[in-house]
């Protein structure tokens, strides 16, 4: 199957969770795991990858936690895919033409390049502020399923309030 | 990396090879492997998948071989990926069998769904007749390469 890994699926949900909170909100990793029903160890690893990619920021100590490193409107789904998957390259000859000696004359190679761009452009256009704005259906669904945990640092907005 | 498997890469090349020939031409699997520089056992498995999907058909015996089961105008790159990858669905939550409990309300699911539709639509527009049209330089490059591959290679270390 051509698709994203489970890590990327979870990473998008982690970023969405933070984007649904008030700007600057910091939450413990355990809260995200609980709200979004994700395995804690897995979330820890994903947060590490997203911090390294500059999507999230962490602070230690009391009042610490995970937050978005930038405003949600500056974070795209494409960045999350880049952080978790290393990017989109529909075929290996897209990222490195040297893998095939005939790539320059190959009509299929240029099609993989075009399709890769179509997908990349779309993913870059999906911003987390837009996803979070539509959270009015989604957030109550999460809350119904899982009891609310602690949210530190800032008052949550929307359905989490 | 979001990408296709090596099988799909090879499958596309194999179908392109057949699409470049006169309609209805049958060729043997070893011949395709040689011209397209694909490993023969791998090619055999891929042919099996493509036959099952109704993209190729095979005929045994003398004069037998494989050919396109329908005109190249009716075979798209999406058809190949569906046959070999088992589908183009960006996230597992979009598959019928195991829906997420949040299903319809999930905002990211919608984005994965839109991305999947976009990619599928794009791949469906790429049919093999178009690829053949873009192929003359490519065919020449392959023939040249295959001819080179046939020349005996002098080895410095004798094979035991």
PDB file of C-alpha atoms in Angstrom:
ATOM      1  CA  UNK A   1       0.000   0.000   0.000  1.00  0.00           C
ATOM      2  CA  UNK A   2       1.234   3.433  -0.902  1.00  0.00           C
ATOM      3  CA  UNK A   3       0.744   5.549   2.195  1.00  0.00           C
ATOM      4  CA  UNK A   4       2.047   7.147   5.363  1.00  0.00           C
ATOM      5  CA  UNK A   5       3.386   5.257   8.357  1.00  0.00           C
ATOM      6  CA  UNK A   6       1.588   5.029  11.667  1.00  0.00           C
ATOM      7  CA  UNK A   7       4.155   7.452  13.124  1.00  0.00           C
ATOM      8  CA  UNK A   8       3.105  10.135  10.660  1.00  0.00           C
ATOM      9  CA  UNK A   9      -0.573   9.493  11.358  1.00  0.00           C
ATOM     10  CA  UNK A  10       0.040   9.934  15.089  1.00  0.00           C
ATOM     11  CA  UNK A  11       2.360  12.918  14.578  1.00  0.00           C
ATOM     12  CA  UNK A  12      -0.365  14.786  12.690  1.00  0.00           C
ATOM     13  CA  UNK A  13      -2.782  14.127  15.548  1.00  0.00           C
ATOM     14  CA  UNK A  14      -0.253  15.355  18.125  1.00  0.00           C
ATOM     15  CA  UNK A  15       0.282  18.608  16.216  1.00  0.00           C
ATOM     16  CA  UNK A  16      -3.476  19.003  15.698  1.00  0.00           C
ATOM     17  CA  UNK A  17      -4.051  18.569  19.425  1.00  0.00           C
ATOM     18  CA  UNK A  18      -1.657  21.427  20.208  1.00  0.00           C
ATOM     19  CA  UNK A  19      -3.067  23.577  17.407  1.00  0.00           C
ATOM     20  CA  UNK A  20      -6.545  23.244  18.951  1.00  0.00           C
ATOM     21  CA  UNK A  21      -5.342  24.794  22.213  1.00  0.00           C
ATOM     22  CA  UNK A  22      -4.769  28.498  22.895  1.00  0.00           C
ATOM     23  CA  UNK A  23      -1.551  29.827  21.317  1.00  0.00           C
ATOM     24  CA  UNK A  24       1.464  29.064  23.480  1.00  0.00           C
ATOM     25  CA  UNK A  25      -0.259  26.346  25.497  1.00  0.00           C
ATOM     26  CA  UNK A  26       2.130  23.775  26.946  1.00  0.00           C
ATOM     27  CA  UNK A  27       0.912  20.330  27.794  1.00  0.00           C
ATOM     28  CA  UNK A  28       2.594  17.240  29.212  1.00  0.00           C
ATOM     29  CA  UNK A  29       3.195  14.465  26.684  1.00  0.00           C
ATOM     30  CA  UNK A  30       1.051  12.184  28.832  1.00  0.00           C
ATOM     31  CA  UNK A  31      -1.940  14.484  28.317  1.00  0.00           C
ATOM     32  CA  UNK A  32      -1.628  14.368  24.565  1.00  0.00           C
ATOM     33  CA  UNK A  33      -1.317  10.604  24.666  1.00  0.00           C
ATOM     34  CA  UNK A  34      -4.417  10.348  26.816  1.00  0.00           C
ATOM     35  CA  UNK A  35      -6.575  12.806  24.861  1.00  0.00           C
ATOM     36  CA  UNK A  36      -5.625  11.455  21.492  1.00  0.00           C
ATOM     37  CA  UNK A  37      -5.555   7.853  22.643  1.00  0.00           C
ATOM     38  CA  UNK A  38      -2.025   7.238  21.476  1.00  0.00           C
ATOM     39  CA  UNK A  39       0.559   4.963  23.123  1.00  0.00           C
ATOM     40  CA  UNK A  40       2.716   7.120  25.439  1.00  0.00           C
ATOM     41  CA  UNK A  41       6.120   5.728  24.405  1.00  0.00           C
ATOM     42  CA  UNK A  42       5.259   6.192  20.792  1.00  0.00           C
ATOM     43  CA  UNK A  43       4.183   9.820  21.415  1.00  0.00           C
ATOM     44  CA  UNK A  44       7.466  10.475  23.240  1.00  0.00           C
ATOM     45  CA  UNK A  45       9.464   9.328  20.230  1.00  0.00           C
ATOM     46  CA  UNK A  46       7.275  11.291  17.810  1.00  0.00           C
ATOM     47  CA  UNK A  47       7.590  14.464  19.893  1.00  0.00           C
ATOM     48  CA  UNK A  48      11.382  13.998  19.769  1.00  0.00           C
ATOM     49  CA  UNK A  49      11.292  13.862  15.959  1.00  0.00           C
ATOM     50  CA  UNK A  50       9.000  16.890  15.734  1.00  0.00           C
ATOM     51  CA  UNK A  51      11.196  18.909  18.113  1.00  0.00           C
ATOM     52  CA  UNK A  52      14.249  18.051  16.021  1.00  0.00           C
ATOM     53  CA  UNK A  53      12.381  19.247  12.926  1.00  0.00           C
ATOM     54  CA  UNK A  54      11.488  22.548  14.614  1.00  0.00           C
ATOM     55  CA  UNK A  55       7.749  21.878  14.612  1.00  0.00           C
ATOM     56  CA  UNK A  56       7.410  21.498  18.387  1.00  0.00           C
ATOM     57  CA  UNK A  57       9.297  22.895  21.359  1.00  0.00           C
ATOM     58  CA  UNK A  58       9.665  21.370  24.800  1.00  0.00           C
ATOM     59  CA  UNK A  59      10.443  22.876  28.170  1.00  0.00           C
ATOM     60  CA  UNK A  60      11.316  20.972  31.304  1.00  0.00           C
ATOM     61  CA  UNK A  61      10.361  21.446  34.888  1.00  0.00           C
ATOM     62  CA  UNK A  62       7.204  22.572  36.580  1.00  0.00           C
ATOM     63  CA  UNK A  63       4.883  24.263  34.094  1.00  0.00           C
ATOM     64  CA  UNK A  64       6.851  22.700  31.288  1.00  0.00           C
ATOM     65  CA  UNK A  65       5.586  20.549  28.464  1.00  0.00           C
ATOM     66  CA  UNK A  66       5.242  20.428  24.718  1.00  0.00           C
ATOM     67  CA  UNK A  67       4.051  23.332  22.607  1.00  0.00           C
ATOM     68  CA  UNK A  68       4.056  24.307  18.963  1.00  0.00           C
ATOM     69  CA  UNK A  69       7.395  25.894  18.058  1.00  0.00           C
ATOM     70  CA  UNK A  70       5.613  28.297  15.691  1.00  0.00           C
ATOM     71  CA  UNK A  71       2.060  29.539  15.175  1.00  0.00           C
ATOM     72  CA  UNK A  72      -0.240  26.844  13.771  1.00  0.00           C
ATOM     73  CA  UNK A  73      -0.686  28.793  10.519  1.00  0.00           C
ATOM     74  CA  UNK A  74       3.039  28.350   9.845  1.00  0.00           C
ATOM     75  CA  UNK A  75       2.947  24.571  10.229  1.00  0.00           C
ATOM     76  CA  UNK A  76       1.817  22.435   7.326  1.00  0.00           C
ATOM     77  CA  UNK A  77       0.938  18.768   7.059  1.00  0.00           C
ATOM     78  CA  UNK A  78       3.826  18.570   4.597  1.00  0.00           C
ATOM     79  CA  UNK A  79       6.281  19.529   7.338  1.00  0.00           C
ATOM     80  CA  UNK A  80       4.976  16.770   9.558  1.00  0.00           C
ATOM     81  CA  UNK A  81       5.398  14.299   6.687  1.00  0.00           C
ATOM     82  CA  UNK A  82       8.912  15.617   6.101  1.00  0.00           C
ATOM     83  CA  UNK A  83       9.799  15.283   9.791  1.00  0.00           C
ATOM     84  CA  UNK A  84       8.423  11.752  10.110  1.00  0.00           C
ATOM     85  CA  UNK A  85       8.862  10.166   6.680  1.00  0.00           C
ATOM     86  CA  UNK A  86      11.814  12.157   5.403  1.00  0.00           C
ATOM     87  CA  UNK A  87       9.558  13.551   2.685  1.00  0.00           C
ATOM     88  CA  UNK A  88       7.610  12.493  -0.363  1.00  0.00           C
ATOM     89  CA  UNK A  89       9.390  10.838  -3.269  1.00  0.00           C
ATOM     90  CA  UNK A  90       6.991   8.571  -5.077  1.00  0.00           C
ATOM     91  CA  UNK A  91       9.828   6.640  -6.659  1.00  0.00           C
ATOM     92  CA  UNK A  92      13.460   6.432  -5.598  1.00  0.00           C
ATOM     93  CA  UNK A  93      14.508   7.932  -8.955  1.00  0.00           C
ATOM     94  CA  UNK A  94      12.641  11.131  -7.954  1.00  0.00           C
ATOM     95  CA  UNK A  95      14.962  11.989  -5.073  1.00  0.00           C
ATOM     96  CA  UNK A  96      18.091  10.753  -6.808  1.00  0.00           C
ATOM     97  CA  UNK A  97      18.216  10.421 -10.577  1.00  0.00           C
ATOM     98  CA  UNK A  98      21.569   8.680 -10.371  1.00  0.00           C
ATOM     99  CA  UNK A  99      19.899   5.467  -9.202  1.00  0.00           C
ATOM    100  CA  UNK A 100      18.855   4.811 -12.802  1.00  0.00           C
ATOM    101  CA  UNK A 101      21.226   5.262 -15.723  1.00  0.00           C
ATOM    102  CA  UNK A 102      18.276   5.924 -18.049  1.00  0.00           C
ATOM    103  CA  UNK A 103      16.396   8.403 -15.838  1.00  0.00           C
ATOM    104  CA  UNK A 104      17.000  11.418 -18.047  1.00  0.00           C
ATOM    105  CA  UNK A 105      15.205   9.804 -20.998  1.00  0.00           C
ATOM    106  CA  UNK A 106      12.591   7.899 -18.967  1.00  0.00           C
ATOM    107  CA  UNK A 107       8.964   8.987 -19.492  1.00  0.00           C
ATOM    108  CA  UNK A 108       7.806   7.284 -16.294  1.00  0.00           C
ATOM    109  CA  UNK A 109      10.420   9.087 -14.192  1.00  0.00           C
ATOM    110  CA  UNK A 110       8.975  12.490 -15.108  1.00  0.00           C
ATOM    111  CA  UNK A 111       5.500  11.237 -14.205  1.00  0.00           C
ATOM    112  CA  UNK A 112       6.675  10.162 -10.740  1.00  0.00           C
ATOM    113  CA  UNK A 113       8.275  13.604 -10.374  1.00  0.00           C
ATOM    114  CA  UNK A 114       4.987  15.347 -11.329  1.00  0.00           C
ATOM    115  CA  UNK A 115       2.858  13.169  -9.057  1.00  0.00           C
ATOM    116  CA  UNK A 116       5.296  13.746  -6.183  1.00  0.00           C
ATOM    117  CA  UNK A 117       4.965  17.506  -6.685  1.00  0.00           C
ATOM    118  CA  UNK A 118       1.146  17.327  -6.766  1.00  0.00           C
ATOM    119  CA  UNK A 119       1.134  15.534  -3.444  1.00  0.00           C
ATOM    120  CA  UNK A 120       3.824  17.731  -1.881  1.00  0.00           C
ATOM    121  CA  UNK A 121       2.074  20.939  -2.919  1.00  0.00           C
ATOM    122  CA  UNK A 122      -1.203  19.777  -1.455  1.00  0.00           C
ATOM    123  CA  UNK A 123       0.374  18.718   1.836  1.00  0.00           C
ATOM    124  CA  UNK A 124       2.203  22.050   2.060  1.00  0.00           C
ATOM    125  CA  UNK A 125      -1.125  23.861   1.589  1.00  0.00           C
ATOM    126  CA  UNK A 126      -2.790  22.136   4.548  1.00  0.00           C
ATOM    127  CA  UNK A 127      -2.099  24.337   7.574  1.00  0.00           C
ATOM    128  CA  UNK A 128      -2.837  23.331  11.116  1.00  0.00           C
ATOM    129  CA  UNK A 129      -4.707  26.552  11.935  1.00  0.00           C
ATOM    130  CA  UNK A 130      -7.239  25.632   9.240  1.00  0.00           C
ATOM    131  CA  UNK A 131      -7.519  22.085  10.572  1.00  0.00           C
ATOM    132  CA  UNK A 132      -7.958  23.348  14.130  1.00  0.00           C
ATOM    133  CA  UNK A 133     -10.669  25.813  13.075  1.00  0.00           C
ATOM    134  CA  UNK A 134     -12.838  22.952  12.057  1.00  0.00           C
ATOM    135  CA  UNK A 135     -12.237  21.391  15.460  1.00  0.00           C
ATOM    136  CA  UNK A 136     -15.754  22.111  16.648  1.00  0.00           C
ATOM    137  CA  UNK A 137     -16.904  18.675  15.543  1.00  0.00           C
ATOM    138  CA  UNK A 138     -13.733  16.837  16.298  1.00  0.00           C
ATOM    139  CA  UNK A 139     -12.845  18.047  19.775  1.00  0.00           C
ATOM    140  CA  UNK A 140     -16.173  17.117  21.421  1.00  0.00           C
ATOM    141  CA  UNK A 141     -15.819  13.696  19.825  1.00  0.00           C
ATOM    142  CA  UNK A 142     -12.468  13.268  21.558  1.00  0.00           C
ATOM    143  CA  UNK A 143     -13.795  14.548  24.829  1.00  0.00           C
ATOM    144  CA  UNK A 144     -16.720  12.210  24.761  1.00  0.00           C
ATOM    145  CA  UNK A 145     -14.402   9.272  24.334  1.00  0.00           C
ATOM    146  CA  UNK A 146     -11.737  10.309  26.801  1.00  0.00           C
ATOM    147  CA  UNK A 147     -11.959  12.209  30.045  1.00  0.00           C
ATOM    148  CA  UNK A 148     -10.171  15.591  30.091  1.00  0.00           C
ATOM    149  CA  UNK A 149      -6.622  15.654  31.458  1.00  0.00           C
ATOM    150  CA  UNK A 150      -4.585  18.615  32.631  1.00  0.00           C
ATOM    151  CA  UNK A 151      -3.801  21.471  30.302  1.00  0.00           C
ATOM    152  CA  UNK A 152      -1.070  23.752  31.571  1.00  0.00           C
ATOM    153  CA  UNK A 153       0.157  27.192  30.669  1.00  0.00           C
ATOM    154  CA  UNK A 154      -2.841  28.647  28.898  1.00  0.00           C
ATOM    155  CA  UNK A 155      -6.569  28.412  28.957  1.00  0.00           C
ATOM    156  CA  UNK A 156      -7.805  26.098  26.257  1.00  0.00           C
ATOM    157  CA  UNK A 157     -10.122  27.585  23.676  1.00  0.00           C
ATOM    158  CA  UNK A 158     -13.134  26.209  21.876  1.00  0.00           C
ATOM    159  CA  UNK A 159     -14.540  22.893  22.929  1.00  0.00           C
ATOM    160  CA  UNK A 160     -11.790  22.202  25.445  1.00  0.00           C
ATOM    161  CA  UNK A 161     -12.853  25.177  27.582  1.00  0.00           C
TER     162      UNK A 161
ATOM    163  CA  UNK B   1       9.464   8.369   2.682  1.00  0.00           C
ATOM    164  CA  UNK B   2       6.056   8.232   1.057  1.00  0.00           C
ATOM    165  CA  UNK B   3       6.645   6.274  -2.093  1.00  0.00           C
ATOM    166  CA  UNK B   4       5.927   3.253  -4.236  1.00  0.00           C
ATOM    167  CA  UNK B   5       7.605  -0.105  -3.818  1.00  0.00           C
ATOM    168  CA  UNK B   6      10.249  -1.410  -6.173  1.00  0.00           C
ATOM    169  CA  UNK B   7       7.630  -3.829  -7.545  1.00  0.00           C
ATOM    170  CA  UNK B   8       5.464  -0.940  -8.738  1.00  0.00           C
ATOM    171  CA  UNK B   9       8.469   0.789 -10.268  1.00  0.00           C
ATOM    172  CA  UNK B  10       9.297  -2.365 -12.222  1.00  0.00           C
ATOM    173  CA  UNK B  11       5.651  -3.025 -13.102  1.00  0.00           C
ATOM    174  CA  UNK B  12       5.341   0.416 -14.703  1.00  0.00           C
ATOM    175  CA  UNK B  13       8.479  -0.204 -16.763  1.00  0.00           C
ATOM    176  CA  UNK B  14       7.254  -3.607 -17.825  1.00  0.00           C
ATOM    177  CA  UNK B  15       3.866  -2.312 -18.968  1.00  0.00           C
ATOM    178  CA  UNK B  16       5.590   0.575 -20.753  1.00  0.00           C
ATOM    179  CA  UNK B  17       7.743  -1.949 -22.613  1.00  0.00           C
ATOM    180  CA  UNK B  18       4.657  -3.783 -23.890  1.00  0.00           C
ATOM    181  CA  UNK B  19       2.841  -0.544 -24.678  1.00  0.00           C
ATOM    182  CA  UNK B  20       5.767   0.520 -26.876  1.00  0.00           C
ATOM    183  CA  UNK B  21       5.333  -2.558 -29.111  1.00  0.00           C
ATOM    184  CA  UNK B  22       2.768  -3.100 -31.876  1.00  0.00           C
ATOM    185  CA  UNK B  23      -0.697  -3.752 -30.392  1.00  0.00           C
ATOM    186  CA  UNK B  24      -1.164  -7.411 -29.524  1.00  0.00           C
ATOM    187  CA  UNK B  25       2.553  -8.262 -29.646  1.00  0.00           C
ATOM    188  CA  UNK B  26       3.526 -11.075 -27.287  1.00  0.00           C
ATOM    189  CA  UNK B  27       6.953 -11.225 -25.741  1.00  0.00           C
ATOM    190  CA  UNK B  28       8.623 -13.586 -23.329  1.00  0.00           C
ATOM    191  CA  UNK B  29       9.397 -12.608 -19.747  1.00  0.00           C
ATOM    192  CA  UNK B  30      13.188 -13.145 -20.211  1.00  0.00           C
ATOM    193  CA  UNK B  31      13.105 -10.772 -23.174  1.00  0.00           C
ATOM    194  CA  UNK B  32      11.450  -8.013 -21.150  1.00  0.00           C
ATOM    195  CA  UNK B  33      13.811  -8.561 -18.228  1.00  0.00           C
ATOM    196  CA  UNK B  34      16.755  -8.256 -20.580  1.00  0.00           C
ATOM    197  CA  UNK B  35      15.580  -5.121 -22.382  1.00  0.00           C
ATOM    198  CA  UNK B  36      14.308  -3.332 -19.295  1.00  0.00           C
ATOM    199  CA  UNK B  37      17.165  -4.548 -17.091  1.00  0.00           C
ATOM    200  CA  UNK B  38      14.837  -6.167 -14.549  1.00  0.00           C
ATOM    201  CA  UNK B  39      15.603  -9.321 -12.541  1.00  0.00           C
ATOM    202  CA  UNK B  40      13.716 -12.227 -14.194  1.00  0.00           C
ATOM    203  CA  UNK B  41      12.255 -13.924 -11.069  1.00  0.00           C
ATOM    204  CA  UNK B  42      10.994 -10.558  -9.839  1.00  0.00           C
ATOM    205  CA  UNK B  43       9.484  -9.840 -13.249  1.00  0.00           C
ATOM    206  CA  UNK B  44       7.673 -13.165 -13.163  1.00  0.00           C
ATOM    207  CA  UNK B  45       6.014 -12.318  -9.864  1.00  0.00           C
ATOM    208  CA  UNK B  46       5.006  -8.866 -11.059  1.00  0.00           C
ATOM    209  CA  UNK B  47       3.553 -10.334 -14.256  1.00  0.00           C
ATOM    210  CA  UNK B  48       1.464 -12.638 -12.051  1.00  0.00           C
ATOM    211  CA  UNK B  49      -0.004  -9.628 -10.181  1.00  0.00           C
ATOM    212  CA  UNK B  50      -0.695  -7.751 -13.407  1.00  0.00           C
ATOM    213  CA  UNK B  51      -2.391 -10.774 -14.991  1.00  0.00           C
ATOM    214  CA  UNK B  52      -4.599 -11.172 -11.921  1.00  0.00           C
ATOM    215  CA  UNK B  53      -5.585  -7.511 -12.200  1.00  0.00           C
ATOM    216  CA  UNK B  54      -6.547  -7.916 -15.862  1.00  0.00           C
ATOM    217  CA  UNK B  55      -3.777  -5.650 -17.157  1.00  0.00           C
ATOM    218  CA  UNK B  56      -1.737  -8.353 -18.895  1.00  0.00           C
ATOM    219  CA  UNK B  57      -2.553 -11.768 -20.270  1.00  0.00           C
ATOM    220  CA  UNK B  58      -0.314 -14.719 -20.879  1.00  0.00           C
ATOM    221  CA  UNK B  59      -0.286 -17.506 -23.429  1.00  0.00           C
ATOM    222  CA  UNK B  60       1.807 -20.631 -22.965  1.00  0.00           C
ATOM    223  CA  UNK B  61       3.683 -22.670 -25.544  1.00  0.00           C
ATOM    224  CA  UNK B  62       5.395 -21.744 -28.812  1.00  0.00           C
ATOM    225  CA  UNK B  63       4.541 -18.222 -29.879  1.00  0.00           C
ATOM    226  CA  UNK B  64       3.307 -17.605 -26.366  1.00  0.00           C
ATOM    227  CA  UNK B  65       4.297 -14.841 -24.018  1.00  0.00           C
ATOM    228  CA  UNK B  66       2.720 -11.853 -22.345  1.00  0.00           C
ATOM    229  CA  UNK B  67       0.877  -8.909 -23.822  1.00  0.00           C
ATOM    230  CA  UNK B  68      -1.392  -6.088 -22.711  1.00  0.00           C
ATOM    231  CA  UNK B  69      -4.875  -7.371 -21.941  1.00  0.00           C
ATOM    232  CA  UNK B  70      -6.413  -4.103 -23.162  1.00  0.00           C
ATOM    233  CA  UNK B  71      -5.298  -1.094 -25.192  1.00  0.00           C
ATOM    234  CA  UNK B  72      -2.621   1.149 -23.653  1.00  0.00           C
ATOM    235  CA  UNK B  73      -5.142   4.018 -23.688  1.00  0.00           C
ATOM    236  CA  UNK B  74      -7.132   2.110 -21.076  1.00  0.00           C
ATOM    237  CA  UNK B  75      -4.272   1.387 -18.684  1.00  0.00           C
ATOM    238  CA  UNK B  76      -3.289   4.095 -16.217  1.00  0.00           C
ATOM    239  CA  UNK B  77      -0.499   4.346 -13.706  1.00  0.00           C
ATOM    240  CA  UNK B  78      -3.172   4.150 -10.999  1.00  0.00           C
ATOM    241  CA  UNK B  79      -4.241   0.737 -12.366  1.00  0.00           C
ATOM    242  CA  UNK B  80      -0.658  -0.472 -11.975  1.00  0.00           C
ATOM    243  CA  UNK B  81      -0.348   0.769  -8.400  1.00  0.00           C
ATOM    244  CA  UNK B  82      -3.665  -0.744  -7.406  1.00  0.00           C
ATOM    245  CA  UNK B  83      -2.609  -4.084  -8.883  1.00  0.00           C
ATOM    246  CA  UNK B  84       0.832  -4.165  -7.314  1.00  0.00           C
ATOM    247  CA  UNK B  85       0.578  -2.070  -4.106  1.00  0.00           C
ATOM    248  CA  UNK B  86      -2.922  -3.255  -3.317  1.00  0.00           C
ATOM    249  CA  UNK B  87      -4.163   0.344  -3.382  1.00  0.00           C
ATOM    250  CA  UNK B  88      -3.338   4.010  -3.073  1.00  0.00           C
ATOM    251  CA  UNK B  89      -4.688   5.139   0.292  1.00  0.00           C
ATOM    252  CA  UNK B  90      -2.521   7.582   2.195  1.00  0.00           C
ATOM    253  CA  UNK B  91      -3.682   6.649   5.668  1.00  0.00           C
ATOM    254  CA  UNK B  92      -5.041   3.391   7.065  1.00  0.00           C
ATOM    255  CA  UNK B  93      -8.008   5.308   8.588  1.00  0.00           C
ATOM    256  CA  UNK B  94      -9.412   5.742   5.070  1.00  0.00           C
ATOM    257  CA  UNK B  95      -9.707   2.035   4.470  1.00  0.00           C
ATOM    258  CA  UNK B  96     -13.089   0.427   4.907  1.00  0.00           C
ATOM    259  CA  UNK B  97     -12.188  -2.424   7.231  1.00  0.00           C
ATOM    260  CA  UNK B  98     -10.881  -0.637  10.328  1.00  0.00           C
ATOM    261  CA  UNK B  99     -12.494   2.770  10.718  1.00  0.00           C
ATOM    262  CA  UNK B 100     -11.224   5.140  13.424  1.00  0.00           C
ATOM    263  CA  UNK B 101     -13.678   5.778  16.266  1.00  0.00           C
ATOM    264  CA  UNK B 102     -13.689   9.483  15.434  1.00  0.00           C
ATOM    265  CA  UNK B 103     -14.205   8.776  11.741  1.00  0.00           C
ATOM    266  CA  UNK B 104     -16.179  11.507  10.016  1.00  0.00           C
ATOM    267  CA  UNK B 105     -15.394  14.185  12.595  1.00  0.00           C
ATOM    268  CA  UNK B 106     -11.622  13.866  12.254  1.00  0.00           C
ATOM    269  CA  UNK B 107     -10.013  16.840  10.566  1.00  0.00           C
ATOM    270  CA  UNK B 108      -6.739  15.212   9.649  1.00  0.00           C
ATOM    271  CA  UNK B 109      -8.561  12.250   8.167  1.00  0.00           C
ATOM    272  CA  UNK B 110     -10.272  14.635   5.777  1.00  0.00           C
ATOM    273  CA  UNK B 111      -6.909  16.065   4.725  1.00  0.00           C
ATOM    274  CA  UNK B 112      -5.465  12.587   4.127  1.00  0.00           C
ATOM    275  CA  UNK B 113      -8.609  11.754   2.180  1.00  0.00           C
ATOM    276  CA  UNK B 114      -8.314  14.850  -0.016  1.00  0.00           C
ATOM    277  CA  UNK B 115      -4.607  14.161  -0.617  1.00  0.00           C
ATOM    278  CA  UNK B 116      -5.434  10.568  -1.564  1.00  0.00           C
ATOM    279  CA  UNK B 117      -8.143  11.693  -4.012  1.00  0.00           C
ATOM    280  CA  UNK B 118      -5.813  14.226  -5.577  1.00  0.00           C
ATOM    281  CA  UNK B 119      -3.018  11.709  -6.036  1.00  0.00           C
ATOM    282  CA  UNK B 120      -5.371   9.043  -7.396  1.00  0.00           C
ATOM    283  CA  UNK B 121      -6.937  11.466  -9.868  1.00  0.00           C
ATOM    284  CA  UNK B 122      -3.502  12.537 -11.048  1.00  0.00           C
ATOM    285  CA  UNK B 123      -2.244   8.974 -11.513  1.00  0.00           C
ATOM    286  CA  UNK B 124      -5.475   7.993 -13.300  1.00  0.00           C
ATOM    287  CA  UNK B 125      -4.857  10.643 -15.967  1.00  0.00           C
ATOM    288  CA  UNK B 126      -1.486   9.143 -16.877  1.00  0.00           C
ATOM    289  CA  UNK B 127      -2.241   6.431 -19.415  1.00  0.00           C
ATOM    290  CA  UNK B 128       0.371   4.313 -21.127  1.00  0.00           C
ATOM    291  CA  UNK B 129      -0.329   5.616 -24.631  1.00  0.00           C
ATOM    292  CA  UNK B 130       0.845   9.047 -23.405  1.00  0.00           C
ATOM    293  CA  UNK B 131       3.971   7.509 -21.913  1.00  0.00           C
ATOM    294  CA  UNK B 132       4.698   5.716 -25.188  1.00  0.00           C
ATOM    295  CA  UNK B 133       4.392   9.057 -26.976  1.00  0.00           C
ATOM    296  CA  UNK B 134       7.113  10.444 -24.698  1.00  0.00           C
ATOM    297  CA  UNK B 135       9.293   7.406 -25.178  1.00  0.00           C
ATOM    298  CA  UNK B 136      11.411   7.438 -28.414  1.00  0.00           C
ATOM    299  CA  UNK B 137      14.669   8.565 -26.787  1.00  0.00           C
ATOM    300  CA  UNK B 138      14.044   6.167 -24.012  1.00  0.00           C
ATOM    301  CA  UNK B 139      13.596   3.135 -26.244  1.00  0.00           C
ATOM    302  CA  UNK B 140      16.875   3.891 -28.002  1.00  0.00           C
ATOM    303  CA  UNK B 141      18.640   4.228 -24.649  1.00  0.00           C
ATOM    304  CA  UNK B 142      17.276   0.851 -23.560  1.00  0.00           C
ATOM    305  CA  UNK B 143      18.261  -0.939 -26.776  1.00  0.00           C
ATOM    306  CA  UNK B 144      21.761   0.455 -26.525  1.00  0.00           C
ATOM    307  CA  UNK B 145      22.035  -0.526 -22.908  1.00  0.00           C
ATOM    308  CA  UNK B 146      20.705  -4.050 -23.533  1.00  0.00           C
ATOM    309  CA  UNK B 147      23.221  -4.523 -26.365  1.00  0.00           C
ATOM    310  CA  UNK B 148      26.043  -3.470 -24.044  1.00  0.00           C
ATOM    311  CA  UNK B 149      24.842  -5.867 -21.396  1.00  0.00           C
ATOM    312  CA  UNK B 150      25.112  -8.768 -23.848  1.00  0.00           C
ATOM    313  CA  UNK B 151      28.808  -8.210 -24.520  1.00  0.00           C
ATOM    314  CA  UNK B 152      31.009 -10.599 -22.541  1.00  0.00           C
ATOM    315  CA  UNK B 153      32.521  -8.975 -19.490  1.00  0.00           C
ATOM    316  CA  UNK B 154      36.127  -9.745 -18.693  1.00  0.00           C
ATOM    317  CA  UNK B 155      36.502 -10.552 -15.028  1.00  0.00           C
ATOM    318  CA  UNK B 156      39.725 -10.052 -13.175  1.00  0.00           C
ATOM    319  CA  UNK B 157      38.762 -12.591 -10.513  1.00  0.00           C
ATOM    320  CA  UNK B 158      37.807 -16.029 -11.867  1.00  0.00           C
ATOM    321  CA  UNK B 159      34.449 -17.290 -10.673  1.00  0.00           C
ATOM    322  CA  UNK B 160      34.663 -20.526  -8.756  1.00  0.00           C
TER     323      UNK B 160
END
